[in-house]
Tab-separated table of C-alpha atoms in Angstrom:
chain	number	residue	atom	x	y	z
C	1	MET	CA	0.000	0.000	0.000
C	2	VAL	CA	1.728	3.147	-1.252
C	3	THR	CA	0.144	6.384	-0.114
C	4	LYS	CA	0.721	9.920	-1.339
C	5	ILE	CA	2.821	10.728	1.735
C	6	ASP	CA	5.180	7.804	1.019
C	7	VAL	CA	5.838	9.091	-2.507
C	8	PHE	CA	6.379	12.632	-1.235
C	9	VAL	CA	8.853	11.483	1.437
C	10	ALA	CA	10.719	9.258	-1.016
C	11	ILE	CA	11.077	12.039	-3.598
C	12	SER	CA	12.274	14.619	-1.074
C	13	ILE	CA	14.837	12.193	0.397
C	14	ALA	CA	16.074	11.350	-3.113
C	15	ILE	CA	16.544	15.079	-3.790
C	16	PHE	CA	18.391	15.419	-0.457
C	17	VAL	CA	20.791	12.559	-1.266
C	18	LEU	CA	21.399	13.776	-4.829
C	19	SER	CA	22.160	17.331	-3.692
C	20	LEU	CA	24.610	16.025	-1.067
C	21	ALA	CA	26.298	13.906	-3.761
C	22	TYR	CA	26.471	16.915	-6.088
C	23	ILE	CA	28.117	19.058	-3.390
C	24	THR	CA	30.647	16.268	-2.729
C	25	SER	CA	31.442	15.966	-6.442
C	26	LEU	CA	32.174	19.709	-6.464
C	27	GLY	CA	34.759	19.118	-3.717
C	28	GLY	CA	32.686	19.852	-0.612
C	29	LEU	CA	34.660	17.389	1.490
C	30	GLY	CA	38.026	18.354	0.013
C	31	PRO	CA	40.289	15.779	-1.674
C	32	LEU	CA	39.389	12.215	-0.699
C	33	PRO	CA	41.340	10.886	1.098
C	34	PRO	CA	43.445	13.939	2.109
C	35	VAL	CA	47.241	13.816	2.321
C	36	ASP	CA	47.674	15.939	5.448
C	37	VAL	CA	45.746	16.277	8.682
C	38	ARG	CA	44.443	19.630	9.902
C	39	ASP	CA	46.648	21.876	12.045
C	40	ILE	CA	44.796	21.124	15.281
C	41	ALA	CA	45.107	17.378	14.659
C	42	TYR	CA	48.822	17.880	14.036
C	43	GLN	CA	49.127	19.634	17.404
C	44	TYR	CA	47.254	16.858	19.210
C	45	LEU	CA	49.422	14.180	17.597
C	46	ASN	CA	52.584	16.117	18.321
C	47	LEU	CA	51.745	16.763	21.984
C	48	THR	CA	50.538	13.280	22.936
C	49	TYR	CA	53.953	12.203	24.177
C	50	ASN	CA	56.481	14.981	23.742
C	51	PRO	CA	59.313	15.194	26.312
C	52	TRP	CA	60.631	18.353	24.617
C	53	ARG	CA	57.492	20.359	25.391
C	54	ARG	CA	56.929	19.263	28.971
C	55	PHE	CA	54.356	21.942	29.825
C	56	LEU	CA	51.910	20.981	27.070
C	57	THR	CA	52.143	17.210	26.697
C	58	SER	CA	50.037	14.561	28.416
C	59	PHE	CA	52.621	11.719	28.519
C	60	ALA	CA	50.254	9.083	27.166
C	61	LEU	CA	50.998	6.911	24.169
C	62	GLU	CA	47.509	7.054	22.761
C	63	SER	CA	46.169	10.229	21.208
C	64	VAL	CA	42.459	9.374	21.433
C	65	THR	CA	42.523	8.735	25.189
C	66	ALA	CA	44.709	11.815	25.668
C	67	ILE	CA	42.148	13.960	23.838
C	68	ILE	CA	39.197	12.433	25.685
C	69	TRP	CA	40.534	12.862	29.217
C	70	ASP	CA	43.207	15.534	28.983
C	71	PHE	CA	43.032	17.976	26.057
C	72	ARG	CA	39.239	18.045	25.912
C	73	GLY	CA	38.425	16.676	29.355
C	74	LEU	CA	35.554	19.069	30.034
C	75	ASP	CA	33.734	17.839	26.895
C	76	THR	CA	33.903	14.303	28.221
C	77	LEU	CA	32.759	15.386	31.669
C	78	TYR	CA	29.607	16.891	30.173
C	79	GLU	CA	29.059	13.844	27.981
C	80	THR	CA	29.286	11.710	31.105
C	81	ALA	CA	26.661	14.030	32.595
C	82	VAL	CA	24.363	13.370	29.604
C	83	PHE	CA	24.906	9.645	30.086
C	84	TYR	CA	24.093	9.993	33.792
C	85	GLY	CA	20.938	11.964	32.953
C	86	ALA	CA	19.672	9.408	30.413
C	87	ILE	CA	20.035	6.605	32.948
C	88	ILE	CA	18.401	8.660	35.717
C	89	ALA	CA	15.478	9.334	33.341
C	90	SER	CA	15.142	5.601	32.639
C	91	ILE	CA	15.118	4.827	36.353
C	92	ALA	CA	12.483	7.531	36.895
C	93	LEU	CA	10.150	5.766	34.446
C	94	TYR	CA	10.316	2.671	36.667
C	95	ARG	CA	9.750	4.389	40.015
C	96	GLY	CA	7.805	2.224	42.425
C	97	VAL	CA	8.512	-1.013	40.568
C	98	LYS	CA	9.892	-3.749	42.808
C	99	ILE	CA	12.494	-6.111	41.368
C	100	THR	CA	11.701	-9.426	43.019
C	101	HIS	CA	14.601	-11.498	44.291
C	102	SER	CA	12.859	-14.871	44.080
C	103	ARG	CA	14.553	-17.638	42.109
C	104	GLY	CA	11.653	-18.322	39.795
C	105	GLY	CA	13.473	-18.268	36.453
C	106	THR	CA	15.315	-21.262	35.096
C	107	GLY	CA	17.219	-19.859	32.129
C	108	LEU	CA	18.614	-21.798	29.201
C	109	SER	CA	20.071	-25.342	29.050
C	110	PRO	CA	23.002	-26.502	31.235
C	111	ILE	CA	25.329	-26.500	28.197
C	112	ALA	CA	24.704	-22.815	27.532
C	113	LYS	CA	25.116	-22.078	31.241
C	114	THR	CA	28.491	-23.833	31.440
C	115	VAL	CA	29.834	-21.998	28.397
C	116	THR	CA	28.564	-18.689	29.805
C	117	ARG	CA	30.270	-19.381	33.155
C	118	LEU	CA	33.594	-19.445	31.278
C	119	SER	CA	32.852	-16.040	29.796
C	120	PHE	CA	32.088	-14.679	33.290
C	121	VAL	CA	35.844	-14.900	33.872
C	122	LEU	CA	37.147	-14.119	30.399
C	123	ILE	CA	35.129	-11.054	29.402
C	124	PRO	CA	35.729	-9.034	32.621
C	125	THR	CA	39.433	-9.865	32.305
C	126	VAL	CA	39.499	-8.444	28.788
C	127	ALA	CA	37.534	-5.405	29.967
C	128	ALA	CA	39.891	-4.728	32.873
C	129	SER	CA	42.895	-5.115	30.571
C	130	VAL	CA	41.389	-2.667	28.086
C	131	ALA	CA	40.700	-0.167	30.879
C	132	LEU	CA	44.107	-0.453	32.533
C	133	HIS	CA	46.049	-0.141	29.268
C	134	GLY	CA	43.827	2.612	27.893
C	135	HIS	CA	46.689	5.116	27.794
C	136	LEU	CA	49.111	2.690	26.061
C	137	THR	CA	47.070	0.706	23.539
C	138	PRO	CA	43.678	1.240	21.879
C	139	GLY	CA	41.071	1.175	24.613
C	140	GLY	CA	39.896	3.099	27.633
C	141	GLY	CA	37.065	3.466	30.071
C	142	PHE	CA	34.188	3.688	27.604
C	143	GLN	CA	35.329	0.634	25.656
C	144	ALA	CA	35.924	-1.436	28.791
C	145	GLY	CA	32.522	-0.479	30.196
C	146	SER	CA	30.762	-1.528	27.000
C	147	ILE	CA	32.641	-4.841	26.903
C	148	ALA	CA	31.770	-5.562	30.535
C	149	THR	CA	28.095	-4.821	29.860
C	150	VAL	CA	28.025	-7.721	27.394
C	151	VAL	CA	28.653	-10.191	30.229
C	152	ILE	CA	25.819	-8.641	32.253
C	153	VAL	CA	23.395	-9.037	29.347
C	154	LEU	CA	24.602	-12.632	28.898
C	155	ALA	CA	23.920	-13.333	32.577
C	156	ILE	CA	20.408	-11.892	32.309
C	157	ILE	CA	19.546	-13.830	29.132
C	158	VAL	CA	21.279	-17.179	29.696
C	159	PHE	CA	20.595	-17.510	33.419
C	160	SER	CA	17.568	-15.485	34.436
C	161	ARG	CA	16.706	-11.977	35.543
C	162	TYR	CA	16.917	-13.205	39.155
C	163	PHE	CA	20.524	-14.358	38.788
C	164	LEU	CA	22.385	-11.066	39.329
C	165	PRO	CA	20.222	-9.750	42.223
C	166	GLY	CA	20.383	-13.237	43.767
C	167	HIS	CA	24.175	-13.065	43.766
C	168	GLY	CA	24.412	-9.736	45.537
C	169	LEU	CA	24.368	-7.395	42.533
C	170	SER	CA	20.999	-5.759	43.075
C	171	LYS	CA	19.868	-2.528	41.423
C	172	GLU	CA	20.622	-0.477	44.529
C	173	ARG	CA	24.158	-1.815	44.792
C	174	ALA	CA	24.785	-1.146	41.100
C	175	LEU	CA	23.562	2.419	41.653
C	176	LEU	CA	26.036	2.752	44.523
C	177	LEU	CA	28.936	1.373	42.477
C	178	ARG	CA	28.087	3.662	39.576
C	179	SER	CA	28.081	6.644	41.922
C	180	ILE	CA	31.520	5.563	43.153
C	181	GLY	CA	32.726	5.562	39.532
C	182	LEU	CA	31.325	9.041	38.914
C	183	LEU	CA	32.849	10.233	42.177
C	184	GLY	CA	36.197	8.905	40.934
C	185	VAL	CA	35.848	10.951	37.722
C	186	GLY	CA	35.003	14.066	39.737
C	187	LEU	CA	37.767	13.602	42.293
C	188	THR	CA	40.407	12.930	39.655
C	189	SER	CA	39.415	16.057	37.745
C	190	ILE	CA	39.838	18.293	40.819
C	191	GLY	CA	42.507	16.233	42.618
C	192	LEU	CA	45.420	18.534	41.833
C	193	LEU	CA	43.280	21.561	42.684
C	194	LEU	CA	42.622	20.155	46.177
C	195	ILE	CA	46.317	19.452	46.755
C	196	SER	CA	47.238	22.912	45.505
C	197	PHE	CA	45.009	24.491	48.148
C	198	LEU	CA	47.044	22.702	50.812
C	199	LEU	CA	50.383	23.664	49.260
C	200	GLY	CA	49.372	27.186	48.276
C	201	VAL	CA	50.321	26.925	44.589
C	202	ASN	CA	48.401	27.440	41.363
C	203	ALA	CA	46.440	24.621	39.652
C	204	TYR	CA	43.607	24.035	37.156
C	205	ILE	CA	40.762	21.580	36.941
C	206	PHE	CA	41.434	18.716	34.504
C	207	GLN	CA	45.141	19.349	34.883
C	208	ASN	CA	47.213	16.298	34.102
C	209	GLN	CA	50.857	17.369	33.784
C	210	ALA	CA	52.545	20.481	35.150
C	211	LYS	CA	51.855	23.694	33.265
C	212	LEU	CA	54.044	26.791	33.070
C	213	ASP	CA	52.365	28.481	36.058
C	214	ALA	CA	51.056	25.329	37.804
C	215	PRO	CA	53.871	23.106	39.052
C	216	LEU	CA	51.868	20.064	40.241
C	217	SER	CA	51.355	16.992	38.064
C	218	TYR	CA	50.064	13.440	38.288
C	219	PRO	CA	52.793	10.776	38.148
C	220	SER	CA	53.647	10.023	34.534
C	221	LEU	CA	56.254	7.327	35.051
C	222	VAL	CA	56.584	4.689	37.766
C	223	ASP	CA	59.784	2.713	37.469
C	224	ASP	CA	59.907	2.594	33.686
C	225	TYR	CA	56.148	2.007	33.280
C	226	THR	CA	54.241	4.816	31.582
C	227	LEU	CA	51.185	5.801	33.635
C	228	GLY	CA	49.879	8.706	31.596
C	229	GLY	CA	49.147	10.724	34.736
C	230	SER	CA	45.441	11.128	35.462
C	231	LEU	CA	44.342	9.105	32.414
C	232	LEU	CA	44.674	5.796	34.272
C	233	PHE	CA	42.414	6.968	37.104
C	234	PHE	CA	39.891	8.454	34.684
C	235	ASN	CA	39.757	5.236	32.665
C	236	LEU	CA	39.216	3.058	35.739
C	237	SER	CA	36.480	5.320	37.144
C	238	GLU	CA	34.697	5.604	33.804
C	239	PHE	CA	34.889	1.816	33.393
C	240	ILE	CA	33.025	1.322	36.681
C	241	ALA	CA	30.519	4.102	35.947
C	242	VAL	CA	29.647	2.884	32.440
C	243	ALA	CA	29.475	-0.833	33.287
C	244	PHE	CA	27.217	-0.436	36.322
C	245	GLY	CA	25.151	2.333	34.710
C	246	PHE	CA	24.243	0.003	31.864
C	247	MET	CA	23.712	-2.830	34.341
C	248	ILE	CA	20.938	-0.880	36.088
C	249	VAL	CA	19.198	-0.182	32.793
C	250	PHE	CA	19.371	-3.791	31.608
C	251	LEU	CA	18.050	-5.035	34.957
C	252	LEU	CA	15.111	-2.646	34.557
C	253	LEU	CA	14.593	-3.727	30.940
C	254	SER	CA	14.291	-7.363	32.015
C	255	VAL	CA	11.603	-6.778	34.668
C	256	SER	CA	8.475	-8.808	33.867
C	257	GLU	CA	5.568	-6.836	32.425
C	258	GLU	CA	3.028	-7.992	35.030
C	259	ASP	CA	4.980	-6.373	37.866
C	260	VAL	CA	5.179	-3.067	36.015
C	261	ARG	CA	1.616	-3.028	34.719
C	262	GLU	CA	0.344	-3.241	38.287
C	263	VAL	CA	2.265	-0.080	39.242
C	264	VAL	CA	1.387	1.820	36.055
C	265	THR	CA	-2.344	1.135	36.267
C	266	ARG	CA	-2.408	1.954	39.978
C	267	ASP	CA	-1.338	5.566	39.345
A	1	MET	CA	46.647	9.224	-7.046
A	2	THR	CA	44.925	7.448	-9.892
A	3	ASN	CA	41.522	8.333	-11.274
A	4	ILE	CA	40.061	4.977	-10.230
A	5	ALA	CA	40.986	5.654	-6.594
A	6	VAL	CA	39.165	9.007	-6.651
A	7	LEU	CA	36.127	7.370	-8.229
A	8	THR	CA	35.989	4.591	-5.600
A	9	ALA	CA	36.311	7.166	-2.813
A	10	TYR	CA	33.214	8.881	-4.230
A	11	VAL	CA	31.387	5.533	-4.388
A	12	ILE	CA	32.050	5.035	-0.652
A	13	VAL	CA	30.814	8.530	0.225
A	14	LEU	CA	27.757	8.105	-1.998
A	15	SER	CA	26.822	4.782	-0.378
A	16	LEU	CA	26.977	6.469	3.034
A	17	TYR	CA	24.644	9.185	1.671
A	18	VAL	CA	22.259	6.483	0.467
A	19	ASN	CA	22.314	4.935	3.942
A	20	LEU	CA	21.442	8.366	5.326
A	21	GLY	CA	18.483	8.563	2.932
A	22	ILE	CA	17.278	5.037	3.782
A	23	ALA	CA	17.417	5.838	7.504
A	24	LEU	CA	15.514	9.103	7.002
A	25	TYR	CA	12.864	7.228	5.009
A	26	GLY	CA	12.556	4.747	7.886
A	27	ILE	CA	12.096	7.536	10.413
A	28	PHE	CA	9.528	9.480	8.372
A	29	ALA	CA	7.465	6.853	6.598
A	30	ARG	CA	7.441	3.584	8.561
A	31	PRO	CA	4.577	3.177	11.038
A	32	SER	CA	6.186	1.094	13.790
A	33	LEU	CA	8.024	2.935	16.553
A	34	VAL	CA	10.528	0.065	16.904
A	35	LYS	CA	11.332	0.386	13.186
A	36	LYS	CA	11.834	4.112	13.705
A	37	LEU	CA	14.283	3.333	16.527
A	38	ILE	CA	16.247	0.961	14.247
A	39	ALA	CA	16.340	3.712	11.619
A	40	ILE	CA	17.622	6.211	14.199
A	41	THR	CA	20.511	3.898	15.122
A	42	ILE	CA	21.401	3.548	11.415
A	43	LEU	CA	21.274	7.343	11.038
A	44	SER	CA	23.571	8.025	13.982
A	45	ASP	CA	25.995	5.282	12.907
A	46	THR	CA	26.202	6.826	9.441
A	47	ALA	CA	26.881	10.279	10.872
A	48	ASN	CA	29.659	8.791	13.027
A	49	ALA	CA	31.140	6.961	10.034
A	50	PHE	CA	31.258	10.279	8.173
A	51	ALA	CA	33.180	11.952	10.975
A	52	VAL	CA	35.776	9.174	10.965
A	53	LEU	CA	35.981	9.186	7.157
A	54	VAL	CA	36.712	12.925	7.139
A	55	GLY	CA	39.581	12.342	9.602
A	56	TYR	CA	41.195	9.688	7.422
A	57	ARG	CA	44.327	10.496	5.441
A	58	TRP	CA	46.699	8.880	2.996
A	59	PRO	CA	50.185	10.341	3.616
A	60	ARG	CA	52.777	10.697	0.852
A	61	ASN	CA	55.123	7.690	0.477
A	62	ALA	CA	53.846	5.972	3.614
A	63	LEU	CA	50.949	3.954	4.941
A	64	PRO	CA	48.349	5.524	7.264
A	65	LYS	CA	48.723	4.529	10.912
A	66	PRO	CA	46.273	4.433	13.830
A	67	PRO	CA	46.769	7.296	16.343
A	68	VAL	CA	48.808	5.221	18.797
A	69	ILE	CA	52.554	5.718	19.303
A	70	PRO	CA	53.997	2.261	18.622
A	71	GLU	CA	57.270	2.276	20.585
A	72	LEU	CA	59.085	3.513	23.687
A	73	PRO	CA	61.272	5.452	24.334
A	74	VAL	CA	59.871	8.207	22.147
A	75	THR	CA	62.703	9.784	20.185
A	76	ARG	CA	62.444	12.713	17.773
A	77	ARG	CA	62.502	10.326	14.815
A	78	VAL	CA	59.615	8.246	16.210
A	79	LEU	CA	57.579	11.366	16.913
A	80	GLU	CA	58.155	12.792	13.447
A	81	GLU	CA	57.229	9.539	11.769
A	82	TYR	CA	54.111	9.369	13.940
A	83	THR	CA	52.868	12.895	13.215
A	84	SER	CA	53.502	12.493	9.504
A	85	SER	CA	51.547	9.259	9.103
A	86	ALA	CA	48.893	8.912	11.857
A	87	VAL	CA	45.260	9.679	11.054
A	88	ASP	CA	43.287	12.500	12.723
A	89	PRO	CA	42.498	11.466	16.352
A	90	LEU	CA	39.948	14.215	17.077
A	91	PRO	CA	36.923	12.786	15.165
A	92	GLN	CA	37.695	9.394	16.685
A	93	ALA	CA	37.575	10.811	20.207
A	94	LEU	CA	34.265	12.582	19.535
A	95	VAL	CA	32.695	9.522	17.876
A	96	LEU	CA	33.858	7.265	20.710
A	97	THR	CA	31.893	9.159	23.353
A	98	ALA	CA	28.997	9.700	20.931
A	99	ILE	CA	28.534	5.926	20.522
A	100	VAL	CA	28.320	5.260	24.273
A	101	ILE	CA	26.002	8.236	24.883
A	102	GLY	CA	23.964	7.062	21.884
A	103	LEU	CA	23.460	3.688	23.533
A	104	ALA	CA	22.207	5.371	26.728
A	105	ILE	CA	19.777	7.511	24.686
A	106	THR	CA	18.641	4.442	22.712
A	107	LEU	CA	17.891	2.672	25.988
A	108	PHE	CA	15.843	5.645	27.162
A	109	ILE	CA	13.849	5.702	23.890
A	110	ALA	CA	13.311	1.946	24.276
A	111	PHE	CA	11.820	2.514	27.726
A	112	ILE	CA	9.539	5.205	26.320
A	113	ILE	CA	8.354	2.837	23.556
A	114	ILE	CA	7.562	0.152	26.148
A	115	GLN	CA	5.646	2.708	28.228
A	116	TYR	CA	3.771	3.797	25.075
A	117	TYR	CA	2.744	0.197	24.469
A	118	ARG	CA	1.503	-0.138	28.039
A	119	LEU	CA	-0.682	2.948	27.683
A	120	TYR	CA	-2.009	2.543	24.113
A	121	GLY	CA	-1.674	-1.208	23.495
A	122	THR	CA	0.121	-0.675	20.168
A	123	VAL	CA	3.370	0.741	18.767
A	124	ASP	CA	1.809	1.656	15.412
A	125	VAL	CA	1.565	5.441	15.108
A	126	ARG	CA	-1.304	5.253	12.567
A	127	LYS	CA	-3.508	3.322	15.006
A	128	VAL	CA	-2.746	5.779	17.789
A	129	ARG	CA	-3.805	8.638	15.533
A	130	ARG	CA	-7.218	6.984	15.174
A	131	ILE	CA	-7.706	6.527	18.934
V	1	MET	CA	53.597	-1.225	-3.566
V	2	ILE	CA	51.904	1.634	-1.718
V	3	VAL	CA	49.621	2.310	-4.691
V	4	VAL	CA	48.571	-1.347	-4.728
V	5	LEU	CA	47.774	-1.184	-1.007
V	6	GLU	CA	45.795	2.002	-1.496
V	7	VAL	CA	43.651	0.465	-4.223
V	8	PHE	CA	43.183	-2.627	-2.051
V	9	THR	CA	42.057	-0.489	0.912
V	10	LEU	CA	39.602	1.437	-1.224
V	11	ALA	CA	38.250	-1.782	-2.735
V	12	LEU	CA	37.659	-3.224	0.744
V	13	LEU	CA	35.947	-0.018	1.859
V	14	THR	CA	33.716	-0.040	-1.226
V	15	LEU	CA	32.744	-3.659	-0.607
V	16	PHE	CA	31.829	-2.983	3.039
V	17	ALA	CA	29.972	0.243	2.220
V	18	LEU	CA	27.873	-1.371	-0.529
V	19	THR	CA	27.066	-4.367	1.712
V	20	SER	CA	25.977	-1.983	4.459
V	21	VAL	CA	23.638	-0.217	1.995
V	22	VAL	CA	22.004	-3.544	1.094
V	23	ALA	CA	21.676	-4.514	4.784
V	24	ALA	CA	20.206	-1.123	5.740
V	25	TYR	CA	17.695	-1.321	2.876
V	26	LEU	CA	16.611	-4.811	3.959
V	27	ALA	CA	16.401	-3.707	7.608
V	28	ILE	CA	14.021	-0.876	6.705
V	29	ARG	CA	11.964	-2.951	4.228
V	30	GLU	CA	11.506	-6.041	6.433
V	31	ARG	CA	8.144	-6.289	8.194
V	32	ASP	CA	9.233	-8.935	10.717
V	33	LEU	CA	11.015	-6.773	13.282
V	34	VAL	CA	13.270	-9.567	14.581
V	35	ARG	CA	14.668	-10.056	11.077
V	36	ALA	CA	15.019	-6.284	10.752
V	37	VAL	CA	17.153	-6.263	13.916
V	38	VAL	CA	19.370	-8.997	12.439
V	39	PHE	CA	19.828	-6.998	9.210
V	40	SER	CA	20.628	-3.915	11.278
V	41	ALA	CA	23.292	-5.914	13.136
V	42	ILE	CA	24.795	-6.975	9.779
V	43	GLN	CA	24.905	-3.319	8.733
V	44	SER	CA	26.587	-2.455	12.056
V	45	SER	CA	29.255	-5.121	11.624
V	46	MET	CA	29.994	-3.737	8.148
V	47	TYR	CA	30.459	-0.324	9.752
V	48	ALA	CA	32.792	-1.903	12.338
V	49	LEU	CA	34.919	-3.263	9.486
V	50	ILE	CA	34.875	0.188	7.840
V	51	TYR	CA	36.153	1.740	11.086
V	52	TYR	CA	38.869	-0.901	11.265
V	53	VAL	CA	40.048	-0.165	7.731
V	54	LEU	CA	39.906	3.577	8.479
V	55	MET	CA	42.530	3.081	11.244
V	56	ALA	CA	40.246	3.611	14.249
V	57	PRO	CA	40.917	0.668	16.607
V	58	ASP	CA	39.467	2.567	19.585
V	59	ILE	CA	36.105	2.911	17.884
V	60	VAL	CA	36.105	-0.739	16.810
V	61	LEU	CA	36.584	-1.762	20.452
V	62	VAL	CA	33.576	0.269	21.562
V	63	TYR	CA	31.447	-0.227	18.456
V	64	ILE	CA	31.426	-4.025	18.342
V	65	PRO	CA	30.023	-4.530	21.873
V	66	VAL	CA	27.590	-1.634	21.564
V	67	SER	CA	26.172	-1.875	18.054
V	68	VAL	CA	26.510	-5.579	17.330
V	69	GLY	CA	25.824	-6.814	20.877
V	70	LEU	CA	23.902	-4.424	23.096
V	71	ILE	CA	21.596	-2.483	20.737
V	72	PRO	CA	20.175	-5.693	19.155
V	73	ALA	CA	19.710	-7.024	22.699
V	74	VAL	CA	17.783	-3.880	23.680
V	75	LEU	CA	15.660	-4.032	20.536
V	76	LEU	CA	14.887	-7.729	21.066
V	77	PHE	CA	13.781	-6.963	24.639
V	78	VAL	CA	11.518	-4.209	23.286
V	79	ILE	CA	10.084	-6.451	20.552
V	80	LYS	CA	9.412	-9.207	23.085
V	81	LYS	CA	7.479	-6.760	25.263
V	82	THR	CA	5.542	-5.124	22.395
V	83	GLU	CA	4.706	-6.332	18.868
V	84	ARG	CA	6.698	-8.516	16.534
V	85	TYR	CA	5.183	-7.517	13.178
V	86	GLU	CA	4.954	-4.074	11.707
V	87	GLY	CA	1.956	-2.762	9.799
V	88	GLU	CA	-1.535	-3.999	8.804
């Protein structure tokens, strides 16, 4: 069944795509692919690990993590705030709904359960490795949190929705752990500022290494191992915040409809 | 660079534009809210792919590298080689956070769709218009 | 040698991009929403390969769990709680 509106939408989208293609063929995106990066990208690449410009570098080996948590740290802080807000909004939709802790569900077959038990060890190990090496190799807090969420979804689907609360990981505890992660992000961002108040020197928020007029810095090297200053702490905190934030939402998503319907119709 | 390479680059960009159009069609014209949500994820993925594509480069007489310094200790030679061949890290950093935030927003929209179904008994927008 | 590699990279990118167009078209056309989710996951994995070829290992690490694993899981939860078929 093709209506008039369908035809109208299809024609206007076709015009949209064709005009975009025409602009690109005129060189709207520049040469594809370009030979050089832009100046700002050159500066970011140059300052990622640069011992000759000590007051501007971040002493991490990975540019993406350095940009996320050092050069543009405030951006990421606000994005974490958006993430926090979206999860708070989801929890608000489920106010008053009780997650029962009874062991009613049975889950899938024993074979699937055994295989999933193996991944309960393997996937968090990979996630922790990705978070801890976020400043050295590709990875970081966001990636590790997403990887760890996979094991939570596996636990909910393969075992049952009563499995995680039955083993001590209830919604309230996940909320607490997520708040600890967010607190870690906040404390790391103002850590040097707090110390500078005690010492009476100058410091900035989201300061990682010493600047020209701010002498404090997070440790960048411990016995030959590159730490990347505050990036390690940021990655760990964000890992906890993201993993447990998503855990709350997936626990809510798996609540049975009868429980919720009772609350919704009561209002 | 050869002419064929330029032409294939345009084919890639054009197919991303077509994906954009397909996703917009899904958002505007399909009746089911779940289908609209799928279309929104395709739309945001395509926008992210564009950002990364714009940050790509093909340096002269070298291969492009990911934005990770491959060796320690970092000498001047390593740093120069790195800055002259690594791709742009800034779009990657922005897209990285955008994907995770996008998942949180998708979850919120999913909750709203479930709530919608509880209240109206359908996820078809045409039926709701009739109610 | 470098020219050969460049053409090879572009050919791979073209292959993945065209496959993703087909998958996205099928995902929007399909009336069974579970199949639409599967097509959307195929399109997402093509995008993951595109990111990998475009030298973005960070994004691949976050994109594979999110777009191939978690978003289909969310959508399947939603479909289970609402309707499976679109239209009529």
